[in-house]
mmCIF file with all atom_site columns, C-alpha atoms in Angstrom:
data_model
loop_
_atom_site.group_PDB
_atom_site.id
_atom_site.type_symbol
_atom_site.label_atom_id
_atom_site.label_alt_id
_atom_site.label_comp_id
_atom_site.label_asym_id
_atom_site.label_entity_id
_atom_site.label_seq_id
_atom_site.pdbx_PDB_ins_code
_atom_site.Cartn_x
_atom_site.Cartn_y
_atom_site.Cartn_z
_atom_site.occupancy
_atom_site.B_iso_or_equiv
_atom_site.pdbx_formal_charge
_atom_site.auth_seq_id
_atom_site.auth_comp_id
_atom_site.auth_asym_id
_atom_site.auth_atom_id
_atom_site.pdbx_PDB_model_num
ATOM 1   C CA . ASP E 1 1   ? 29.298 -76.439  19.708 1.00 66.00 ? 1029 ASP E CA 1
ATOM 2   C CA . ALA E 1 2   ? 31.230 -75.522  16.593 1.00 63.00 ? 1030 ALA E CA 1
ATOM 3   C CA . MET E 1 3   ? 33.175 -78.694  15.157 1.00 93.00 ? 1031 MET E CA 1
ATOM 4   C CA . VAL E 1 4   ? 34.308 -80.386  12.867 1.00 95.00 ? 1032 VAL E CA 1
ATOM 5   C CA . ILE E 1 5   ? 32.099 -83.634  11.309 1.00 96.00 ? 1033 ILE E CA 1
ATOM 6   C CA . GLN E 1 6   ? 33.282 -86.452  9.086  1.00 96.00 ? 1034 GLN E CA 1
ATOM 7   C CA . ASN E 1 7   ? 30.688 -88.578  7.531  1.00 89.00 ? 1035 ASN E CA 1
ATOM 8   C CA . PRO E 1 8   ? 30.265 -91.632  7.264  1.00 91.00 ? 1036 PRO E CA 1
ATOM 9   C CA . ARG E 1 9   ? 32.477 -92.682  10.336 1.00 93.00 ? 1037 ARG E CA 1
ATOM 10  C CA . TYR E 1 10  ? 32.766 -96.131  8.906  1.00 95.00 ? 1038 TYR E CA 1
ATOM 11  C CA . GLN E 1 11  ? 32.698 -96.490  4.790  1.00 96.00 ? 1039 GLN E CA 1
ATOM 12  C CA . VAL E 1 12  ? 33.325 -99.644  2.715  1.00 96.00 ? 1040 VAL E CA 1
ATOM 13  C CA . THR E 1 13  ? 34.034 -99.617  -0.618 1.00 95.00 ? 1041 THR E CA 1
ATOM 14  C CA . GLN E 1 14  ? 35.063 -101.873 -3.480 1.00 96.00 ? 1042 GLN E CA 1
ATOM 15  C CA . PHE E 1 15  ? 38.635 -102.152 -5.124 1.00 96.00 ? 1043 PHE E CA 1
ATOM 16  C CA . GLY E 1 16  ? 38.353 -99.706  -8.333 1.00 96.00 ? 1044 GLY E CA 1
ATOM 17  C CA . LYS E 1 17  ? 34.906 -97.720  -7.045 1.00 97.00 ? 1045 LYS E CA 1
ATOM 18  C CA . PRO E 1 18  ? 34.957 -94.487  -6.821 1.00 96.00 ? 1046 PRO E CA 1
ATOM 19  C CA . VAL E 1 19  ? 34.353 -92.538  -3.030 1.00 97.00 ? 1047 VAL E CA 1
ATOM 20  C CA . THR E 1 20  ? 34.076 -90.032  -1.453 1.00 97.00 ? 1048 THR E CA 1
ATOM 21  C CA . LEU E 1 21  ? 34.261 -88.699  2.185  1.00 97.00 ? 1049 LEU E CA 1
ATOM 22  C CA . SER E 1 22  ? 32.935 -85.192  3.322  1.00 97.00 ? 1050 SER E CA 1
ATOM 23  C CA . CYS E 1 23  ? 33.902 -82.857  6.169  1.00 97.00 ? 1051 CYS E CA 1
ATOM 24  C CA . SER E 1 24  ? 31.993 -79.624  7.028  1.00 97.00 ? 1052 SER E CA 1
ATOM 25  C CA . GLN E 1 25  ? 32.867 -77.577  10.053 1.00 96.00 ? 1053 GLN E CA 1
ATOM 26  C CA . THR E 1 26  ? 30.546 -74.777  11.633 1.00 95.00 ? 1054 THR E CA 1
ATOM 27  C CA . LEU E 1 27  ? 34.349 -73.450  13.264 1.00 92.00 ? 1055 LEU E CA 1
ATOM 28  C CA . ASN E 1 28  ? 34.326 -70.840  9.975  1.00 92.00 ? 1056 ASN E CA 1
ATOM 29  C CA . HIS E 1 29  ? 38.416 -71.379  9.960  1.00 92.00 ? 1057 HIS E CA 1
ATOM 30  C CA . ASN E 1 30  ? 39.809 -70.219  6.508  1.00 92.00 ? 1058 ASN E CA 1
ATOM 31  C CA . VAL E 1 31  ? 42.278 -73.630  6.293  1.00 92.00 ? 1059 VAL E CA 1
ATOM 32  C CA . MET E 1 32  ? 41.641 -77.320  5.902  1.00 94.00 ? 1060 MET E CA 1
ATOM 33  C CA . TYR E 1 33  ? 43.429 -80.504  5.901  1.00 94.00 ? 1061 TYR E CA 1
ATOM 34  C CA . TRP E 1 34  ? 42.850 -84.324  5.041  1.00 96.00 ? 1062 TRP E CA 1
ATOM 35  C CA . TYR E 1 35  ? 45.113 -86.549  6.774  1.00 96.00 ? 1063 TYR E CA 1
ATOM 36  C CA . GLN E 1 36  ? 45.978 -90.279  5.803  1.00 97.00 ? 1064 GLN E CA 1
ATOM 37  C CA . GLN E 1 37  ? 46.466 -92.040  8.789  1.00 95.00 ? 1065 GLN E CA 1
ATOM 38  C CA . LYS E 1 38  ? 47.150 -96.083  8.902  1.00 94.00 ? 1066 LYS E CA 1
ATOM 39  C CA . SER E 1 39  ? 47.220 -98.581  11.804 1.00 90.00 ? 1067 SER E CA 1
ATOM 40  C CA . SER E 1 40  ? 50.040 -97.151  14.006 1.00 86.00 ? 1068 SER E CA 1
ATOM 41  C CA . GLN E 1 41  ? 51.675 -94.697  11.417 1.00 90.00 ? 1069 GLN E CA 1
ATOM 42  C CA . ALA E 1 42  ? 51.328 -90.965  11.611 1.00 91.00 ? 1070 ALA E CA 1
ATOM 43  C CA . PRO E 1 43  ? 48.832 -88.866  9.861  1.00 93.00 ? 1071 PRO E CA 1
ATOM 44  C CA . LYS E 1 44  ? 50.395 -88.109  6.535  1.00 93.00 ? 1072 LYS E CA 1
ATOM 45  C CA . LEU E 1 45  ? 49.003 -84.651  5.090  1.00 92.00 ? 1073 LEU E CA 1
ATOM 46  C CA . LEU E 1 46  ? 47.250 -85.354  1.957  1.00 95.00 ? 1074 LEU E CA 1
ATOM 47  C CA . PHE E 1 47  ? 46.354 -81.616  1.386  1.00 91.00 ? 1075 PHE E CA 1
ATOM 48  C CA . HIS E 1 48  ? 45.009 -78.552  2.367  1.00 91.00 ? 1076 HIS E CA 1
ATOM 49  C CA . TYR E 1 49  ? 43.235 -75.734  1.632  1.00 93.00 ? 1077 TYR E CA 1
ATOM 50  C CA . TYR E 1 50  ? 43.950 -71.651  2.894  1.00 91.00 ? 1078 TYR E CA 1
ATOM 51  C CA . ASP E 1 51  ? 40.537 -70.476  1.703  1.00 91.00 ? 1079 ASP E CA 1
ATOM 52  C CA . LYS E 1 52  ? 39.879 -71.618  -1.915 1.00 91.00 ? 1080 LYS E CA 1
ATOM 53  C CA . ASP E 1 53  ? 43.739 -72.158  -2.663 1.00 91.00 ? 1081 ASP E CA 1
ATOM 54  C CA . PHE E 1 54  ? 44.854 -75.808  -2.909 1.00 91.00 ? 1082 PHE E CA 1
ATOM 55  C CA . ASN E 1 55  ? 48.159 -77.175  -1.958 1.00 89.00 ? 1083 ASN E CA 1
ATOM 56  C CA . ASN E 1 56  ? 48.663 -80.337  -2.576 1.00 90.00 ? 1084 ASN E CA 1
ATOM 57  C CA . GLU E 1 57  ? 51.455 -82.586  -1.172 1.00 87.00 ? 1085 GLU E CA 1
ATOM 58  C CA . ALA E 1 58  ? 54.109 -83.698  -3.766 1.00 85.00 ? 1086 ALA E CA 1
ATOM 59  C CA . ASP E 1 59  ? 53.774 -87.355  -2.904 1.00 89.00 ? 1087 ASP E CA 1
ATOM 60  C CA . THR E 1 60  ? 50.060 -87.324  -3.362 1.00 93.00 ? 1088 THR E CA 1
ATOM 61  C CA . PRO E 1 61  ? 48.562 -90.125  -5.257 1.00 93.00 ? 1089 PRO E CA 1
ATOM 62  C CA . ASP E 1 62  ? 46.834 -88.656  -8.259 1.00 93.00 ? 1090 ASP E CA 1
ATOM 63  C CA . ASN E 1 63  ? 44.032 -90.769  -7.202 1.00 95.00 ? 1091 ASN E CA 1
ATOM 64  C CA . PHE E 1 64  ? 43.396 -88.930  -4.695 1.00 97.00 ? 1092 PHE E CA 1
ATOM 65  C CA . GLN E 1 65  ? 41.819 -85.321  -5.168 1.00 96.00 ? 1093 GLN E CA 1
ATOM 66  C CA . SER E 1 66  ? 40.084 -82.845  -3.329 1.00 96.00 ? 1094 SER E CA 1
ATOM 67  C CA . ARG E 1 67  ? 37.157 -80.054  -3.579 1.00 95.00 ? 1095 ARG E CA 1
ATOM 68  C CA . ARG E 1 68  ? 36.037 -77.325  -1.170 1.00 96.00 ? 1096 ARG E CA 1
ATOM 69  C CA . PRO E 1 69  ? 32.949 -75.287  -2.785 1.00 95.00 ? 1097 PRO E CA 1
ATOM 70  C CA . ASN E 1 70  ? 32.783 -73.360  0.128  1.00 94.00 ? 1098 ASN E CA 1
ATOM 71  C CA . THR E 1 71  ? 34.016 -72.464  3.684  1.00 94.00 ? 1099 THR E CA 1
ATOM 72  C CA . SER E 1 72  ? 32.313 -75.432  5.589  1.00 95.00 ? 1100 SER E CA 1
ATOM 73  C CA . PHE E 1 73  ? 32.786 -78.201  3.499  1.00 96.00 ? 1101 PHE E CA 1
ATOM 74  C CA . CYS E 1 74  ? 35.483 -80.009  2.301  1.00 96.00 ? 1102 CYS E CA 1
ATOM 75  C CA . PHE E 1 75  ? 35.275 -83.371  0.239  1.00 97.00 ? 1103 PHE E CA 1
ATOM 76  C CA . LEU E 1 76  ? 38.239 -86.203  -0.942 1.00 97.00 ? 1104 LEU E CA 1
ATOM 77  C CA . ASP E 1 77  ? 37.830 -87.854  -3.177 1.00 97.00 ? 1105 ASP E CA 1
ATOM 78  C CA . ILE E 1 78  ? 39.416 -91.143  -4.413 1.00 97.00 ? 1106 ILE E CA 1
ATOM 79  C CA . ARG E 1 79  ? 38.832 -92.209  -7.988 1.00 96.00 ? 1107 ARG E CA 1
ATOM 80  C CA . SER E 1 80  ? 39.894 -95.357  -7.825 1.00 96.00 ? 1108 SER E CA 1
ATOM 81  C CA . PRO E 1 81  ? 40.731 -97.125  -4.464 1.00 97.00 ? 1109 PRO E CA 1
ATOM 82  C CA . GLY E 1 82  ? 43.253 -99.997  -4.280 1.00 96.00 ? 1110 GLY E CA 1
ATOM 83  C CA . LEU E 1 83  ? 43.914 -102.018 -0.915 1.00 95.00 ? 1111 LEU E CA 1
ATOM 84  C CA . GLY E 1 84  ? 46.435 -99.621  0.335  1.00 95.00 ? 1112 GLY E CA 1
ATOM 85  C CA . ASP E 1 85  ? 44.452 -97.138  0.524  1.00 97.00 ? 1113 ASP E CA 1
ATOM 86  C CA . ALA E 1 86  ? 42.203 -98.831  3.073  1.00 97.00 ? 1114 ALA E CA 1
ATOM 87  C CA . ALA E 1 87  ? 43.244 -96.222  6.403  1.00 97.00 ? 1115 ALA E CA 1
ATOM 88  C CA . MET E 1 88  ? 41.487 -93.793  8.543  1.00 96.00 ? 1116 MET E CA 1
ATOM 89  C CA . TYR E 1 89  ? 40.755 -90.318  6.565  1.00 97.00 ? 1117 TYR E CA 1
ATOM 90  C CA . LEU E 1 90  ? 41.193 -87.188  9.166  1.00 97.00 ? 1118 LEU E CA 1
ATOM 91  C CA . CYS E 1 91  ? 39.762 -84.127  7.989  1.00 97.00 ? 1119 CYS E CA 1
ATOM 92  C CA . ALA E 1 92  ? 41.593 -80.949  10.074 1.00 95.00 ? 1120 ALA E CA 1
ATOM 93  C CA . THR E 1 93  ? 40.719 -77.258  10.374 1.00 94.00 ? 1121 THR E CA 1
ATOM 94  C CA . SER E 1 94  ? 42.906 -74.002  11.274 1.00 90.00 ? 1122 SER E CA 1
ATOM 95  C CA . THR E 1 95  ? 42.741 -70.494  11.460 1.00 86.00 ? 1123 THR E CA 1
ATOM 96  C CA . SER E 1 96  ? 46.001 -69.362  8.860  1.00 76.00 ? 1124 SER E CA 1
ATOM 97  C CA . GLY E 1 97  ? 48.777 -67.379  10.662 1.00 69.00 ? 1125 GLY E CA 1
ATOM 98  C CA . PHE E 1 98  ? 51.551 -68.048  13.072 1.00 65.00 ? 1126 PHE E CA 1
ATOM 99  C CA . ASN E 1 99  ? 51.079 -71.308  15.973 1.00 65.00 ? 1127 ASN E CA 1
ATOM 100 C CA . GLU E 1 100 ? 47.441 -72.059  15.133 1.00 78.00 ? 1128 GLU E CA 1
ATOM 101 C CA . LYS E 1 101 ? 46.284 -75.426  16.443 1.00 85.00 ? 1129 LYS E CA 1
ATOM 102 C CA . LEU E 1 102 ? 44.195 -78.374  14.480 1.00 90.00 ? 1130 LEU E CA 1
ATOM 103 C CA . PHE E 1 103 ? 40.795 -79.176  14.961 1.00 92.00 ? 1131 PHE E CA 1
ATOM 104 C CA . PHE E 1 104 ? 40.064 -82.760  14.037 1.00 94.00 ? 1132 PHE E CA 1
ATOM 105 C CA . GLY E 1 105 ? 36.972 -84.488  13.395 1.00 95.00 ? 1133 GLY E CA 1
ATOM 106 C CA . SER E 1 106 ? 36.064 -88.182  14.311 1.00 94.00 ? 1134 SER E CA 1
ATOM 107 C CA . GLY E 1 107 ? 37.410 -89.482  11.013 1.00 95.00 ? 1135 GLY E CA 1
ATOM 108 C CA . THR E 1 108 ? 36.070 -92.194  8.379  1.00 96.00 ? 1136 THR E CA 1
ATOM 109 C CA . GLN E 1 109 ? 37.588 -95.576  8.466  1.00 96.00 ? 1137 GLN E CA 1
ATOM 110 C CA . LEU E 1 110 ? 38.020 -96.814  5.190  1.00 97.00 ? 1138 LEU E CA 1
ATOM 111 C CA . SER E 1 111 ? 37.550 -100.354 4.171  1.00 96.00 ? 1139 SER E CA 1
ATOM 112 C CA . VAL E 1 112 ? 38.829 -101.318 0.461  1.00 96.00 ? 1140 VAL E CA 1
ATOM 113 C CA . LEU E 1 113 ? 37.302 -104.978 -0.616 1.00 95.00 ? 1141 LEU E CA 1
ATOM 114 C CA . GLN F 2 1   ? 61.635 -83.623  3.323  1.00 66.00 ? 1127 GLN F CA 1
ATOM 115 C CA . LYS F 2 2   ? 60.861 -82.941  6.969  1.00 73.00 ? 1128 LYS F CA 1
ATOM 116 C CA . GLU F 2 3   ? 60.907 -85.305  9.612  1.00 88.00 ? 1129 GLU F CA 1
ATOM 117 C CA . VAL F 2 4   ? 59.581 -85.706  12.851 1.00 93.00 ? 1130 VAL F CA 1
ATOM 118 C CA . GLU F 2 5   ? 61.086 -88.510  14.694 1.00 94.00 ? 1131 GLU F CA 1
ATOM 119 C CA . GLN F 2 6   ? 59.586 -90.386  17.768 1.00 94.00 ? 1132 GLN F CA 1
ATOM 120 C CA . ASN F 2 7   ? 60.010 -93.478  19.603 1.00 85.00 ? 1133 ASN F CA 1
ATOM 121 C CA . SER F 2 8   ? 57.445 -95.801  18.859 1.00 79.00 ? 1134 SER F CA 1
ATOM 122 C CA . GLY F 2 9   ? 57.387 -97.574  22.939 1.00 81.00 ? 1135 GLY F CA 1
ATOM 123 C CA . PRO F 2 10  ? 55.703 -99.222  23.944 1.00 90.00 ? 1136 PRO F CA 1
ATOM 124 C CA . LEU F 2 11  ? 56.601 -97.270  26.929 1.00 95.00 ? 1137 LEU F CA 1
ATOM 125 C CA . SER F 2 12  ? 54.901 -98.743  30.380 1.00 96.00 ? 1138 SER F CA 1
ATOM 126 C CA . VAL F 2 13  ? 54.921 -96.830  33.591 1.00 97.00 ? 1139 VAL F CA 1
ATOM 127 C CA . PRO F 2 14  ? 53.117 -97.631  36.437 1.00 97.00 ? 1140 PRO F CA 1
ATOM 128 C CA . GLU F 2 15  ? 50.413 -95.541  38.317 1.00 97.00 ? 1141 GLU F CA 1
ATOM 129 C CA . GLY F 2 16  ? 51.753 -92.338  39.787 1.00 97.00 ? 1142 GLY F CA 1
ATOM 130 C CA . ALA F 2 17  ? 55.104 -92.201  37.821 1.00 97.00 ? 1143 ALA F CA 1
ATOM 131 C CA . ILE F 2 18  ? 56.165 -89.721  35.579 1.00 97.00 ? 1144 ILE F CA 1
ATOM 132 C CA . ALA F 2 19  ? 56.198 -90.545  31.690 1.00 97.00 ? 1145 ALA F CA 1
ATOM 133 C CA . SER F 2 20  ? 58.954 -88.876  29.891 1.00 96.00 ? 1146 SER F CA 1
ATOM 134 C CA . LEU F 2 21  ? 57.987 -88.695  25.541 1.00 97.00 ? 1147 LEU F CA 1
ATOM 135 C CA . ASN F 2 22  ? 60.521 -87.353  23.322 1.00 96.00 ? 1148 ASN F CA 1
ATOM 136 C CA . CYS F 2 23  ? 60.479 -86.073  19.732 1.00 96.00 ? 1149 CYS F CA 1
ATOM 137 C CA . THR F 2 24  ? 63.236 -84.953  17.387 1.00 96.00 ? 1150 THR F CA 1
ATOM 138 C CA . TYR F 2 25  ? 62.821 -82.834  14.225 1.00 95.00 ? 1151 TYR F CA 1
ATOM 139 C CA . SER F 2 26  ? 64.954 -82.088  11.087 1.00 92.00 ? 1152 SER F CA 1
ATOM 140 C CA . ASP F 2 27  ? 63.708 -78.747  9.764  1.00 88.00 ? 1153 ASP F CA 1
ATOM 141 C CA . ARG F 2 28  ? 65.124 -75.995  11.929 1.00 88.00 ? 1154 ARG F CA 1
ATOM 142 C CA . GLY F 2 29  ? 63.258 -73.340  10.561 1.00 85.00 ? 1155 GLY F CA 1
ATOM 143 C CA . SER F 2 30  ? 59.978 -75.065  12.624 1.00 87.00 ? 1156 SER F CA 1
ATOM 144 C CA . GLN F 2 31  ? 58.459 -72.739  14.887 1.00 86.00 ? 1157 GLN F CA 1
ATOM 145 C CA . SER F 2 32  ? 55.471 -74.380  16.797 1.00 90.00 ? 1158 SER F CA 1
ATOM 146 C CA . PHE F 2 33  ? 55.264 -77.325  18.302 1.00 94.00 ? 1159 PHE F CA 1
ATOM 147 C CA . PHE F 2 34  ? 52.301 -79.435  19.513 1.00 95.00 ? 1160 PHE F CA 1
ATOM 148 C CA . TRP F 2 35  ? 51.868 -82.607  21.619 1.00 96.00 ? 1161 TRP F CA 1
ATOM 149 C CA . TYR F 2 36  ? 48.438 -84.492  20.142 1.00 96.00 ? 1162 TYR F CA 1
ATOM 150 C CA . ARG F 2 37  ? 46.811 -87.616  22.367 1.00 96.00 ? 1163 ARG F CA 1
ATOM 151 C CA . GLN F 2 38  ? 45.030 -90.501  20.144 1.00 95.00 ? 1164 GLN F CA 1
ATOM 152 C CA . TYR F 2 39  ? 43.157 -92.721  21.533 1.00 94.00 ? 1165 TYR F CA 1
ATOM 153 C CA . SER F 2 40  ? 42.807 -96.572  19.948 1.00 90.00 ? 1166 SER F CA 1
ATOM 154 C CA . GLY F 2 41  ? 40.116 -95.645  16.721 1.00 87.00 ? 1167 GLY F CA 1
ATOM 155 C CA . LYS F 2 42  ? 39.648 -92.241  17.814 1.00 90.00 ? 1168 LYS F CA 1
ATOM 156 C CA . SER F 2 43  ? 41.228 -88.680  16.360 1.00 91.00 ? 1169 SER F CA 1
ATOM 157 C CA . PRO F 2 44  ? 44.051 -86.580  17.566 1.00 93.00 ? 1170 PRO F CA 1
ATOM 158 C CA . GLU F 2 45  ? 43.287 -84.408  20.264 1.00 93.00 ? 1171 GLU F CA 1
ATOM 159 C CA . LEU F 2 46  ? 45.806 -81.411  21.558 1.00 92.00 ? 1172 LEU F CA 1
ATOM 160 C CA . ILE F 2 47  ? 47.236 -82.015  25.045 1.00 94.00 ? 1173 ILE F CA 1
ATOM 161 C CA . MET F 2 48  ? 50.071 -78.788  24.718 1.00 93.00 ? 1174 MET F CA 1
ATOM 162 C CA . PHE F 2 49  ? 51.786 -76.556  23.022 1.00 93.00 ? 1175 PHE F CA 1
ATOM 163 C CA . ILE F 2 50  ? 55.029 -74.742  22.840 1.00 94.00 ? 1176 ILE F CA 1
ATOM 164 C CA . TYR F 2 51  ? 56.835 -71.912  20.740 1.00 91.00 ? 1177 TYR F CA 1
ATOM 165 C CA . SER F 2 52  ? 59.369 -70.449  22.435 1.00 92.00 ? 1178 SER F CA 1
ATOM 166 C CA . ASN F 2 53  ? 62.531 -72.550  24.481 1.00 94.00 ? 1179 ASN F CA 1
ATOM 167 C CA . GLY F 2 54  ? 62.410 -74.079  28.013 1.00 95.00 ? 1180 GLY F CA 1
ATOM 168 C CA . ASP F 2 55  ? 59.475 -75.525  30.047 1.00 95.00 ? 1181 ASP F CA 1
ATOM 169 C CA . LYS F 2 56  ? 55.898 -75.288  29.419 1.00 95.00 ? 1182 LYS F CA 1
ATOM 170 C CA . GLU F 2 57  ? 53.633 -76.239  32.255 1.00 96.00 ? 1183 GLU F CA 1
ATOM 171 C CA . ASP F 2 58  ? 49.916 -77.230  32.214 1.00 94.00 ? 1184 ASP F CA 1
ATOM 172 C CA . GLY F 2 59  ? 48.377 -79.106  34.729 1.00 96.00 ? 1185 GLY F CA 1
ATOM 173 C CA . ARG F 2 60  ? 49.873 -82.379  35.173 1.00 97.00 ? 1186 ARG F CA 1
ATOM 174 C CA . PHE F 2 61  ? 51.745 -82.053  31.792 1.00 97.00 ? 1187 PHE F CA 1
ATOM 175 C CA . THR F 2 62  ? 55.189 -80.084  31.266 1.00 97.00 ? 1188 THR F CA 1
ATOM 176 C CA . ALA F 2 63  ? 56.354 -79.577  27.682 1.00 97.00 ? 1189 ALA F CA 1
ATOM 177 C CA . GLN F 2 64  ? 59.860 -78.755  26.948 1.00 97.00 ? 1190 GLN F CA 1
ATOM 178 C CA . LEU F 2 65  ? 61.958 -77.445  23.516 1.00 96.00 ? 1191 LEU F CA 1
ATOM 179 C CA . ASN F 2 66  ? 65.136 -77.200  22.782 1.00 96.00 ? 1192 ASN F CA 1
ATOM 180 C CA . LYS F 2 67  ? 65.325 -75.625  19.336 1.00 94.00 ? 1193 LYS F CA 1
ATOM 181 C CA . ALA F 2 68  ? 68.855 -75.947  19.390 1.00 94.00 ? 1194 ALA F CA 1
ATOM 182 C CA . SER F 2 69  ? 68.815 -79.789  19.711 1.00 94.00 ? 1195 SER F CA 1
ATOM 183 C CA . GLN F 2 70  ? 65.414 -79.837  17.690 1.00 95.00 ? 1196 GLN F CA 1
ATOM 184 C CA . TYR F 2 71  ? 64.147 -81.936  20.119 1.00 95.00 ? 1197 TYR F CA 1
ATOM 185 C CA . VAL F 2 72  ? 60.576 -81.355  22.253 1.00 97.00 ? 1198 VAL F CA 1
ATOM 186 C CA . SER F 2 73  ? 59.435 -83.586  25.096 1.00 97.00 ? 1199 SER F CA 1
ATOM 187 C CA . LEU F 2 74  ? 56.142 -83.970  26.925 1.00 97.00 ? 1200 LEU F CA 1
ATOM 188 C CA . LEU F 2 75  ? 56.110 -85.133  30.479 1.00 97.00 ? 1201 LEU F CA 1
ATOM 189 C CA . ILE F 2 76  ? 53.049 -86.523  31.965 1.00 97.00 ? 1202 ILE F CA 1
ATOM 190 C CA . ARG F 2 77  ? 53.321 -86.422  35.929 1.00 98.00 ? 1203 ARG F CA 1
ATOM 191 C CA . ASP F 2 78  ? 51.285 -88.693  38.469 1.00 97.00 ? 1204 ASP F CA 1
ATOM 192 C CA . SER F 2 79  ? 50.512 -90.683  35.333 1.00 97.00 ? 1205 SER F CA 1
ATOM 193 C CA . GLN F 2 80  ? 46.778 -92.597  35.705 1.00 97.00 ? 1206 GLN F CA 1
ATOM 194 C CA . PRO F 2 81  ? 45.372 -95.279  33.734 1.00 96.00 ? 1207 PRO F CA 1
ATOM 195 C CA . SER F 2 82  ? 43.512 -92.768  31.575 1.00 96.00 ? 1208 SER F CA 1
ATOM 196 C CA . ASP F 2 83  ? 46.501 -91.210  30.501 1.00 97.00 ? 1209 ASP F CA 1
ATOM 197 C CA . SER F 2 84  ? 47.147 -94.969  28.403 1.00 97.00 ? 1210 SER F CA 1
ATOM 198 C CA . ALA F 2 85  ? 46.699 -93.394  24.850 1.00 96.00 ? 1211 ALA F CA 1
ATOM 199 C CA . THR F 2 86  ? 49.743 -92.410  21.534 1.00 95.00 ? 1212 THR F CA 1
ATOM 200 C CA . TYR F 2 87  ? 51.007 -89.752  21.647 1.00 97.00 ? 1213 TYR F CA 1
ATOM 201 C CA . LEU F 2 88  ? 51.807 -87.688  18.753 1.00 96.00 ? 1214 LEU F CA 1
ATOM 202 C CA . CYS F 2 89  ? 54.527 -85.067  18.400 1.00 96.00 ? 1215 CYS F CA 1
ATOM 203 C CA . ALA F 2 90  ? 53.467 -82.579  15.483 1.00 94.00 ? 1216 ALA F CA 1
ATOM 204 C CA . VAL F 2 91  ? 55.987 -79.696  14.299 1.00 92.00 ? 1217 VAL F CA 1
ATOM 205 C CA . ASP F 2 92  ? 54.024 -76.997  12.226 1.00 86.00 ? 1218 ASP F CA 1
ATOM 206 C CA . ASP F 2 93  ? 55.911 -74.452  9.985  1.00 75.00 ? 1219 ASP F CA 1
ATOM 207 C CA . ASN F 2 94  ? 53.634 -72.320  8.570  1.00 70.00 ? 1220 ASN F CA 1
ATOM 208 C CA . ASN F 2 95  ? 50.124 -74.138  7.679  1.00 66.00 ? 1221 ASN F CA 1
ATOM 209 C CA . ASP F 2 96  ? 52.192 -77.410  6.846  1.00 77.00 ? 1222 ASP F CA 1
ATOM 210 C CA . MET F 2 97  ? 51.559 -79.781  10.209 1.00 84.00 ? 1223 MET F CA 1
ATOM 211 C CA . ARG F 2 98  ? 53.676 -83.186  9.865  1.00 89.00 ? 1224 ARG F CA 1
ATOM 212 C CA . PHE F 2 99  ? 53.518 -85.462  12.625 1.00 92.00 ? 1225 PHE F CA 1
ATOM 213 C CA . GLY F 2 100 ? 55.635 -88.141  13.841 1.00 93.00 ? 1226 GLY F CA 1
ATOM 214 C CA . ALA F 2 101 ? 54.397 -91.861  13.926 1.00 92.00 ? 1227 ALA F CA 1
ATOM 215 C CA . GLY F 2 102 ? 53.122 -91.645  17.766 1.00 94.00 ? 1228 GLY F CA 1
ATOM 216 C CA . THR F 2 103 ? 54.287 -93.160  21.344 1.00 95.00 ? 1229 THR F CA 1
ATOM 217 C CA . ARG F 2 104 ? 52.357 -95.381  22.987 1.00 95.00 ? 1230 ARG F CA 1
ATOM 218 C CA . LEU F 2 105 ? 51.802 -94.921  26.395 1.00 96.00 ? 1231 LEU F CA 1
ATOM 219 C CA . THR F 2 106 ? 50.699 -97.902  28.693 1.00 96.00 ? 1232 THR F CA 1
ATOM 220 C CA . VAL F 2 107 ? 50.375 -96.442  32.403 1.00 97.00 ? 1233 VAL F CA 1
ATOM 221 C CA . LYS F 2 108 ? 49.526 -99.517  34.553 1.00 96.00 ? 1234 LYS F CA 1
ATOM 222 C CA . PRO F 2 109 ? 47.428 -99.421  37.916 1.00 93.00 ? 1235 PRO F CA 1
#
């Protein structure tokens, strides 16, 4: 089945230790998104790729970076995780154009010790 | 700053009742509107989407959109305990999808 896959499901890192979360898709969608969701809060858009064009949200901290080496894969790098970065990180994809719905991966729950 | 507002709840309804969930948004230019359901610890899944003013029905779910008043709502008829979840309203403007914080719904048997 075509889908969006996130690995790992749970990630534990240490304060200040770089961590990378991965996302892959078999839907061949040209738009990929990274959202951060903390408990009982709205998913917050960090950035998205429209094909290879990177679009960063104005309030996304510099500590967060992303890479999209090809259509299928997208990575979220957190250079120096702080305790406040503990959250669920959601990857989503969509086609471009008007009114396109998001397809979500299962998410990666990040803990920072 | 584009805002999407929802009553956080919790909203509790008895099994078989109608659950009514509401959402307002700040950007008049928004073009498409979505309702996602999210179970605890899981990722959101799409329930319905609506683009035009009025009602859209899909099974037990009805989405209502009023662009003049900048609100969108979701009605769930014949609510079931399995409908207990957080319902996220999302507003899209050209690949810029923004979510509300969600309304937590509990359906009591």
